[in-house]
Short mmCIF file of C-alpha atoms and ligand atoms in Angstrom, two decimals:
data_model
loop_
_atom_site.label_atom_id
_atom_site.label_comp_id
_atom_site.label_asym_id
_atom_site.label_seq_id
_atom_site.Cartn_x
_atom_site.Cartn_y
_atom_site.Cartn_z
CA PHE A 1121 162.32 105.19 62.72
CA SER A 1122 163.23 101.96 65.11
CA TYR A 1123 162.80 98.59 63.54
CA LEU A 1124 161.37 95.71 65.72
CA PRO A 1125 163.02 95.63 69.01
CA VAL A 1126 166.93 93.76 68.59
CA LYS A 1127 165.94 90.55 70.75
CA LEU A 1128 163.54 89.77 68.83
CA GLN A 1129 165.82 90.20 65.50
CA GLU A 1130 167.83 87.86 66.84
CA GLU A 1131 165.57 85.16 67.88
CA LEU A 1132 164.14 85.19 64.79
CA GLN A 1133 166.64 85.03 62.16
CA GLN A 1134 167.88 82.48 64.35
CA THR A 1135 164.89 80.34 64.01
CA ALA A 1136 165.23 81.15 60.19
CA GLU A 1137 168.57 80.13 59.63
CA ALA A 1138 167.89 77.24 62.04
CA ILE A 1139 165.38 75.55 59.20
CA VAL A 1140 167.83 75.73 56.25
CA CYS A 1141 171.08 74.77 57.89
CA HIS A 1142 173.45 71.46 57.01
CA GLY A 1143 170.38 71.55 53.60
CA LYS A 1144 168.39 70.10 55.67
CA GLY A 1145 164.02 70.91 55.22
CA ILE A 1146 160.87 71.18 55.91
CA LEU A 1147 157.87 68.88 55.55
CA ALA A 1148 154.75 70.55 54.32
CA VAL A 1149 151.14 69.03 56.05
CA ASP A 1150 149.73 71.78 56.59
CA GLU A 1151 147.56 70.10 53.96
CA THR A 1152 142.98 71.64 54.69
CA ASN A 1153 140.31 69.18 55.66
CA GLU A 1154 139.34 69.01 52.48
CA GLY A 1155 142.60 68.96 50.83
CA ILE A 1156 143.33 66.24 53.05
CA GLY A 1157 139.93 64.08 52.70
CA ALA A 1158 141.39 63.66 49.08
CA LEU A 1159 144.21 61.62 50.79
CA LEU A 1160 142.25 60.10 52.45
CA ALA A 1161 139.06 58.66 50.18
CA GLN A 1162 141.60 57.47 48.32
CA VAL A 1163 143.58 55.05 50.84
CA GLY A 1164 139.15 54.19 51.59
CA LEU A 1165 138.63 56.27 55.07
CA GLU A 1166 136.11 58.30 56.09
CA ASN A 1167 137.52 61.96 56.87
CA THR A 1168 136.88 62.59 60.14
CA GLU A 1169 139.20 64.52 63.10
CA ASN A 1170 140.68 60.71 63.85
CA ASN A 1171 142.06 59.44 60.62
CA ARG A 1172 144.00 62.78 60.21
CA ARG A 1173 145.15 62.27 63.19
CA ASN A 1174 145.55 58.84 62.92
CA TYR A 1175 148.15 59.51 59.29
CA ARG A 1176 149.47 62.77 60.94
CA GLN A 1177 150.79 60.61 63.51
CA LEU A 1178 152.23 58.34 61.19
CA LEU A 1179 154.45 60.59 60.17
CA PHE A 1180 155.93 62.55 63.76
CA THR A 1181 156.47 59.49 65.33
CA SER A 1182 159.19 57.95 62.48
CA ASP A 1183 162.88 57.83 63.59
CA ASP A 1184 164.48 60.12 64.83
CA VAL A 1185 167.05 60.02 61.89
CA LEU A 1186 164.64 62.43 60.06
CA SER A 1187 165.44 65.21 62.02
CA SER A 1188 168.87 64.42 60.17
CA TYR A 1189 166.75 65.69 57.34
CA VAL A 1190 164.17 67.43 58.51
CA SER A 1191 164.94 70.49 60.30
CA ALA A 1192 160.69 71.97 60.40
CA VAL A 1193 157.34 70.81 59.97
CA ILE A 1194 153.99 72.79 58.38
CA LEU A 1195 151.14 72.01 60.44
CA TYR A 1196 147.29 72.66 59.44
CA ASP A 1197 144.87 74.63 62.93
CA GLU A 1198 144.31 71.76 63.72
CA THR A 1199 147.73 70.03 63.97
CA VAL A 1200 149.00 72.32 66.56
CA TYR A 1201 145.97 71.26 69.05
CA GLN A 1202 145.54 66.67 67.75
CA LYS A 1203 147.82 64.47 70.31
CA THR A 1204 149.05 60.89 70.08
CA ASP A 1205 147.30 57.67 71.09
CA SER A 1206 149.31 58.03 73.95
CA GLY A 1207 148.46 61.03 74.42
CA VAL A 1208 151.61 63.52 74.22
CA ARG A 1209 150.64 66.72 71.37
CA PHE A 1210 152.69 66.71 68.33
CA ILE A 1211 154.42 69.89 68.61
CA GLU A 1212 155.85 67.37 71.72
CA VAL A 1213 157.11 64.86 69.85
CA LEU A 1214 158.59 66.89 67.69
CA GLY A 1215 160.55 68.86 69.77
CA LYS A 1216 161.80 66.29 71.35
CA LYS A 1217 162.77 65.54 67.93
CA ASN A 1218 164.32 68.82 67.27
CA ILE A 1219 162.47 69.63 64.72
CA ILE A 1220 160.85 73.23 64.61
CA PRO A 1221 156.54 73.60 64.62
CA GLY A 1222 155.62 75.92 62.67
CA VAL A 1223 151.77 76.80 60.92
CA LYS A 1224 149.51 77.61 57.18
CA VAL A 1225 148.03 81.09 58.26
CA ASP A 1226 145.99 81.91 55.51
CA LYS A 1227 143.05 80.98 54.73
CA ASP A 1228 142.98 79.54 50.76
CA VAL A 1229 141.89 82.12 48.31
CA VAL A 1230 139.05 84.35 47.25
CA PRO A 1231 138.29 85.69 43.99
CA LEU A 1232 139.24 89.19 42.27
CA PRO A 1233 136.01 90.49 41.64
CA TYR A 1234 135.36 90.93 38.22
CA THR A 1235 138.38 88.68 37.63
CA ASP A 1236 139.55 84.80 36.67
CA GLU A 1237 141.69 85.82 39.14
CA VAL A 1238 142.74 85.58 43.06
CA THR A 1239 143.61 86.89 45.72
CA THR A 1240 144.54 84.43 50.36
CA GLN A 1241 142.48 86.17 52.94
CA GLY A 1242 142.83 85.46 56.62
CA LEU A 1243 143.89 89.14 57.72
CA ASP A 1244 141.71 90.16 60.12
CA ASP A 1245 142.28 87.91 62.80
CA LEU A 1246 145.67 87.83 62.45
CA ALA A 1247 147.76 88.60 65.10
CA LYS A 1248 145.82 86.67 67.79
CA ARG A 1249 145.91 83.12 65.75
CA CYS A 1250 149.61 84.28 65.93
CA ALA A 1251 150.21 84.96 69.00
CA GLU A 1252 148.05 81.63 69.94
CA TYR A 1253 149.91 79.65 67.34
CA LYS A 1254 153.04 81.24 69.43
CA LYS A 1255 151.46 80.13 72.59
CA GLN A 1256 151.24 76.77 71.79
CA GLY A 1257 155.29 76.46 70.78
CA CYS A 1258 154.88 76.89 67.01
CA ARG A 1259 158.65 78.81 65.88
CA PHE A 1260 157.06 80.58 62.60
CA ALA A 1261 153.92 80.70 60.10
CA LYS A 1262 153.23 80.61 56.21
CA TRP A 1263 151.34 81.98 53.97
CA ARG A 1264 150.66 80.97 50.47
CA ALA A 1265 149.89 82.72 47.88
CA PRO A 1266 148.58 81.71 44.18
CA LEU A 1267 149.61 83.05 40.62
CA THR A 1268 148.12 81.23 37.20
CA ILE A 1269 150.41 82.44 34.37
CA SER A 1270 147.40 83.01 31.48
CA ALA A 1271 146.97 84.91 27.62
CA ASN A 1272 147.54 88.01 30.10
CA GLY A 1273 147.86 86.80 34.11
CA PRO A 1274 149.60 87.52 35.74
CA SER A 1275 147.84 90.58 35.60
CA ALA A 1276 149.52 94.06 37.61
CA LEU A 1277 146.45 94.01 39.64
CA ALA A 1278 147.16 90.64 40.95
CA ILE A 1279 149.96 90.75 41.51
CA GLU A 1280 150.23 93.42 43.28
CA SER A 1281 147.42 91.92 45.63
CA THR A 1282 149.00 89.10 46.18
CA ALA A 1283 152.97 91.26 46.92
CA ASN A 1284 150.69 93.11 49.63
CA VAL A 1285 149.08 90.24 51.46
CA LEU A 1286 152.43 89.04 51.55
CA ALA A 1287 154.14 92.38 53.29
CA ARG A 1288 151.59 92.63 55.46
CA TYR A 1289 151.12 88.87 56.40
CA ALA A 1290 154.95 89.01 57.01
CA SER A 1291 155.38 91.64 59.63
CA ILE A 1292 152.47 90.96 61.62
CA CYS A 1293 154.16 87.70 62.00
CA GLN A 1294 157.04 89.08 62.76
CA THR A 1295 155.41 91.72 65.22
CA GLU A 1296 154.09 88.43 67.00
CA GLY A 1297 157.13 86.09 67.21
CA LEU A 1298 156.55 84.17 64.28
CA VAL A 1299 159.14 83.79 61.12
CA PRO A 1300 157.28 84.77 57.87
CA ILE A 1301 157.84 82.06 55.74
CA VAL A 1302 156.54 84.45 52.04
CA GLU A 1303 155.43 80.86 49.79
CA PRO A 1304 153.89 83.24 46.34
CA ASP A 1305 153.20 80.71 43.92
CA VAL A 1306 153.57 81.00 40.98
CA LEU A 1307 151.74 77.73 38.97
CA LEU A 1308 152.99 74.84 37.67
CA ASP A 1309 149.55 75.13 34.95
CA GLY A 1310 149.60 76.26 31.72
CA ASP A 1311 151.59 75.41 28.39
CA HIS A 1312 153.85 78.74 29.13
CA ASP A 1313 157.69 78.11 28.06
CA ILE A 1314 160.95 78.62 31.13
CA ILE A 1315 161.27 82.30 29.19
CA ARG A 1316 157.67 82.96 30.18
CA ALA A 1317 158.20 81.29 33.91
CA GLN A 1318 161.08 83.21 33.99
CA LYS A 1319 160.36 86.62 33.37
CA VAL A 1320 156.85 85.90 35.02
CA THR A 1321 158.90 84.76 38.31
CA GLU A 1322 161.16 88.30 38.67
CA THR A 1323 158.29 90.06 38.35
CA VAL A 1324 156.76 88.96 41.08
CA LEU A 1325 159.21 88.90 43.15
CA ALA A 1326 160.21 92.09 42.88
CA ALA A 1327 156.70 92.94 44.15
CA VAL A 1328 157.13 91.29 46.87
CA TYR A 1329 160.30 91.80 47.89
CA LYS A 1330 159.89 95.70 47.75
CA ALA A 1331 157.28 95.13 48.89
CA LEU A 1332 157.90 93.91 51.76
CA ASN A 1333 160.65 96.60 52.35
CA ASP A 1334 157.75 99.20 51.89
CA HIS A 1335 156.01 97.40 55.16
CA HIS A 1336 159.35 97.15 57.27
CA VAL A 1337 159.89 93.38 57.12
CA TYR A 1338 163.12 92.10 59.24
CA LEU A 1339 164.16 90.25 55.87
CA GLU A 1340 166.65 88.23 57.45
CA GLY A 1341 164.53 87.46 59.94
CA THR A 1342 162.21 85.70 56.97
CA LEU A 1343 162.57 82.83 54.28
CA LEU A 1344 160.71 82.81 51.04
CA LYS A 1345 158.75 79.44 50.05
CA PRO A 1346 158.57 79.66 46.03
CA ASN A 1347 157.96 78.19 43.24
CA MET A 1348 160.96 77.09 40.57
CA VAL A 1349 161.41 77.53 37.38
CA THR A 1350 160.16 75.35 34.77
CA PRO A 1351 158.07 75.60 31.24
CA GLY A 1352 154.22 75.00 32.27
CA LYS A 1353 152.52 71.46 32.56
CA ALA A 1354 151.22 71.30 29.61
CA CYS A 1355 154.71 72.42 27.71
CA LYS A 1356 156.02 70.02 25.03
CA GLU A 1357 159.06 72.15 24.77
CA ARG A 1358 160.87 69.90 28.19
CA ASN A 1359 164.17 71.57 29.33
CA THR A 1360 166.85 69.66 31.73
CA PRO A 1361 167.62 70.61 35.16
CA GLU A 1362 170.47 72.08 34.95
CA GLU A 1363 168.07 74.19 32.02
CA ILE A 1364 165.35 74.53 34.84
CA ALA A 1365 168.40 75.06 37.95
CA VAL A 1366 170.14 78.37 35.34
CA ALA A 1367 166.22 79.53 35.00
CA THR A 1368 166.08 79.26 38.23
CA VAL A 1369 168.49 80.91 40.40
CA THR A 1370 168.00 83.62 38.10
CA ALA A 1371 164.81 85.06 38.62
CA LEU A 1372 166.21 84.04 42.19
CA LEU A 1373 169.90 86.60 42.40
CA ARG A 1374 167.23 89.00 40.37
CA GLY A 1375 164.56 88.63 42.28
CA VAL A 1376 165.75 88.62 46.21
CA PRO A 1377 167.84 89.59 48.76
CA ALA A 1378 171.13 88.00 49.67
CA ALA A 1379 169.78 89.46 52.93
CA VAL A 1380 167.78 87.12 53.21
CA PRO A 1381 169.24 83.76 54.87
CA GLY A 1382 166.93 80.71 53.14
CA ILE A 1383 164.80 79.75 50.58
CA ALA A 1384 162.64 76.31 50.65
CA PHE A 1385 161.06 75.56 47.29
CA LEU A 1386 156.97 73.57 47.55
CA SER A 1387 156.24 71.61 45.17
CA GLY A 1388 153.62 72.37 43.22
CA GLY A 1389 152.85 69.42 41.60
CA GLN A 1390 155.70 67.98 40.45
CA THR A 1391 157.06 64.01 41.45
CA GLU A 1392 159.37 63.25 44.27
CA GLU A 1393 162.00 62.00 41.82
CA GLU A 1394 161.61 65.44 39.89
CA ALA A 1395 161.79 67.81 42.72
CA THR A 1396 164.58 66.06 44.29
CA VAL A 1397 166.75 66.07 40.75
CA TYR A 1398 165.83 69.68 40.26
CA LEU A 1399 166.57 70.25 43.31
CA ASN A 1400 169.71 69.21 43.25
CA ALA A 1401 170.99 71.26 39.81
CA ILE A 1402 170.60 74.04 41.93
CA ASN A 1403 172.75 73.21 43.88
CA LYS A 1404 175.34 72.93 42.42
CA VAL A 1405 175.08 74.52 39.51
CA PRO A 1406 177.98 76.89 38.86
CA MET A 1407 176.61 80.41 39.72
CA LYS A 1408 176.83 83.04 42.51
CA LYS A 1409 174.17 81.95 46.01
CA PRO A 1410 174.05 84.39 48.65
CA TRP A 1411 170.97 82.10 50.39
CA ALA A 1412 170.71 78.82 51.36
CA LEU A 1413 167.99 76.40 48.81
CA THR A 1414 166.35 74.41 49.90
CA PHE A 1415 163.04 72.06 50.17
CA SER A 1416 159.82 72.65 52.00
CA TYR A 1417 158.11 69.81 49.76
CA GLY A 1418 154.35 68.57 50.49
CA ARG A 1419 153.25 66.01 47.72
CA ALA A 1420 156.32 65.69 46.35
CA LEU A 1421 158.11 63.97 50.50
CA GLN A 1422 153.95 62.65 50.58
CA ALA A 1423 153.22 60.69 47.89
CA SER A 1424 155.08 57.62 48.28
CA VAL A 1425 153.87 57.28 51.68
CA TRP A 1426 150.63 57.82 50.96
CA LYS A 1427 150.91 54.87 48.00
CA THR A 1428 152.86 51.89 50.78
CA TRP A 1429 150.29 52.95 53.99
CA ALA A 1430 147.82 53.25 51.88
CA GLY A 1431 144.89 53.15 54.70
CA ARG A 1432 146.96 50.07 56.56
CA GLU A 1433 148.47 49.75 60.22
CA GLU A 1434 150.10 46.52 58.95
CA ASN A 1435 152.56 49.00 56.07
CA LEU A 1436 153.34 51.94 59.05
CA ILE A 1437 156.69 51.17 59.21
CA LYS A 1438 157.22 50.32 55.43
CA ALA A 1439 155.97 54.11 54.90
CA GLN A 1440 158.05 55.86 57.42
CA THR A 1441 160.72 54.86 56.01
CA GLU A 1442 159.17 55.86 52.93
CA LEU A 1443 159.16 59.17 54.46
CA ILE A 1444 162.66 58.84 55.59
CA LYS A 1445 164.05 57.84 52.26
CA ARG A 1446 162.98 61.11 50.33
CA ALA A 1447 163.61 63.07 52.56
CA LYS A 1448 167.07 62.06 53.02
CA ALA A 1449 167.44 62.64 48.98
CA ASN A 1450 166.40 65.77 49.51
CA ASN A 1451 168.91 66.65 51.84
CA LEU A 1452 171.77 65.56 49.42
CA ALA A 1453 169.95 67.18 46.59
CA ALA A 1454 170.01 70.77 49.11
CA LEU A 1455 174.17 69.83 49.80
CA GLY A 1456 173.99 68.63 45.54
CA GLN A 1457 175.35 65.90 46.39
CA TYR A 1458 172.48 63.97 45.01
CA ASN A 1459 173.38 61.14 42.83
CA PHE A 1460 170.55 59.07 40.11
P1 13P B 1685 153.86 71.39 48.19
O1 13P B 1685 155.18 70.70 48.41
O2 13P B 1685 152.62 69.75 47.53
O3 13P B 1685 153.10 71.91 46.74
O4 13P B 1685 152.70 72.63 48.43
C1 13P B 1685 153.07 73.30 48.54
C2 13P B 1685 152.38 73.77 50.25
O5 13P B 1685 152.36 74.46 49.93
C3 13P B 1685 152.37 72.84 51.15
O6 13P B 1685 153.05 74.03 52.11
#
């Protein structure tokens, strides 16, 4: 038996570690064209390639101080090839700031026939796409696989399918020289309590790491992007940040090998403040934590930016300042030093 070539192992591990060092985290701007279209519509703009480019240019041309808080950015396919107004590739702009570019490679969900659940597609041409992204300068990839908590779900079928797809994705990425960010997302939707959320998260993580092991994935060259363990959005019983921190770290300790260098949470529909306060509590809770615990937020880093920008050129600097404010708050939270 032989693993990935040692040189490639080292490269992947170095990249994974660089992404989660010093409380830095990931800015996720990999909304699909449809997803960003809805946000553009809210500020009265049409969903054109140029409007999508212009918004992302706003983020990437923020003050260089951004790179003290953000180590990496997740791009969408189209964004990998886009340029600033002055013709510089976005990937180059990020590189000059010492920010590592990565890319979303899943092709969203499809129904699992004869169930009300889903699985993720995109494996067929993945090796080819990874090789192309690597050539363009990307150093990591991400694949999001959502699972829903319902009366009897997620089912064993959905969990097994998700775990296997994530493991196939991760092994293909590593062979092509990209660090896979593995994202099993147990959704916030539902009225389940925190105890149920914790048990489901533990079951899903155990299945995912069994599959990663079966597929010979080099764990030191991966990152995990999980949900935090919280009560469902519609659950009447609310928990404190400390309770959320204990449930989250307990589930992670039970399911995530210590060989994984870092865990970067998704925000999953939490408000900006919640996402920061919970991350801070997670880093402060007095429990064993063998991995870096940081952020990979989409909505929780951009909600204020969209509100402040409102699609108007004259608000550009103010909107960039909001991004830096959130990034700094989350950097402090990843160090357990956020004061509110
Ligand atoms: P949110 O932080 O908005 O849940 O984004 C999740 C995600 O997967 C983006 O890459």
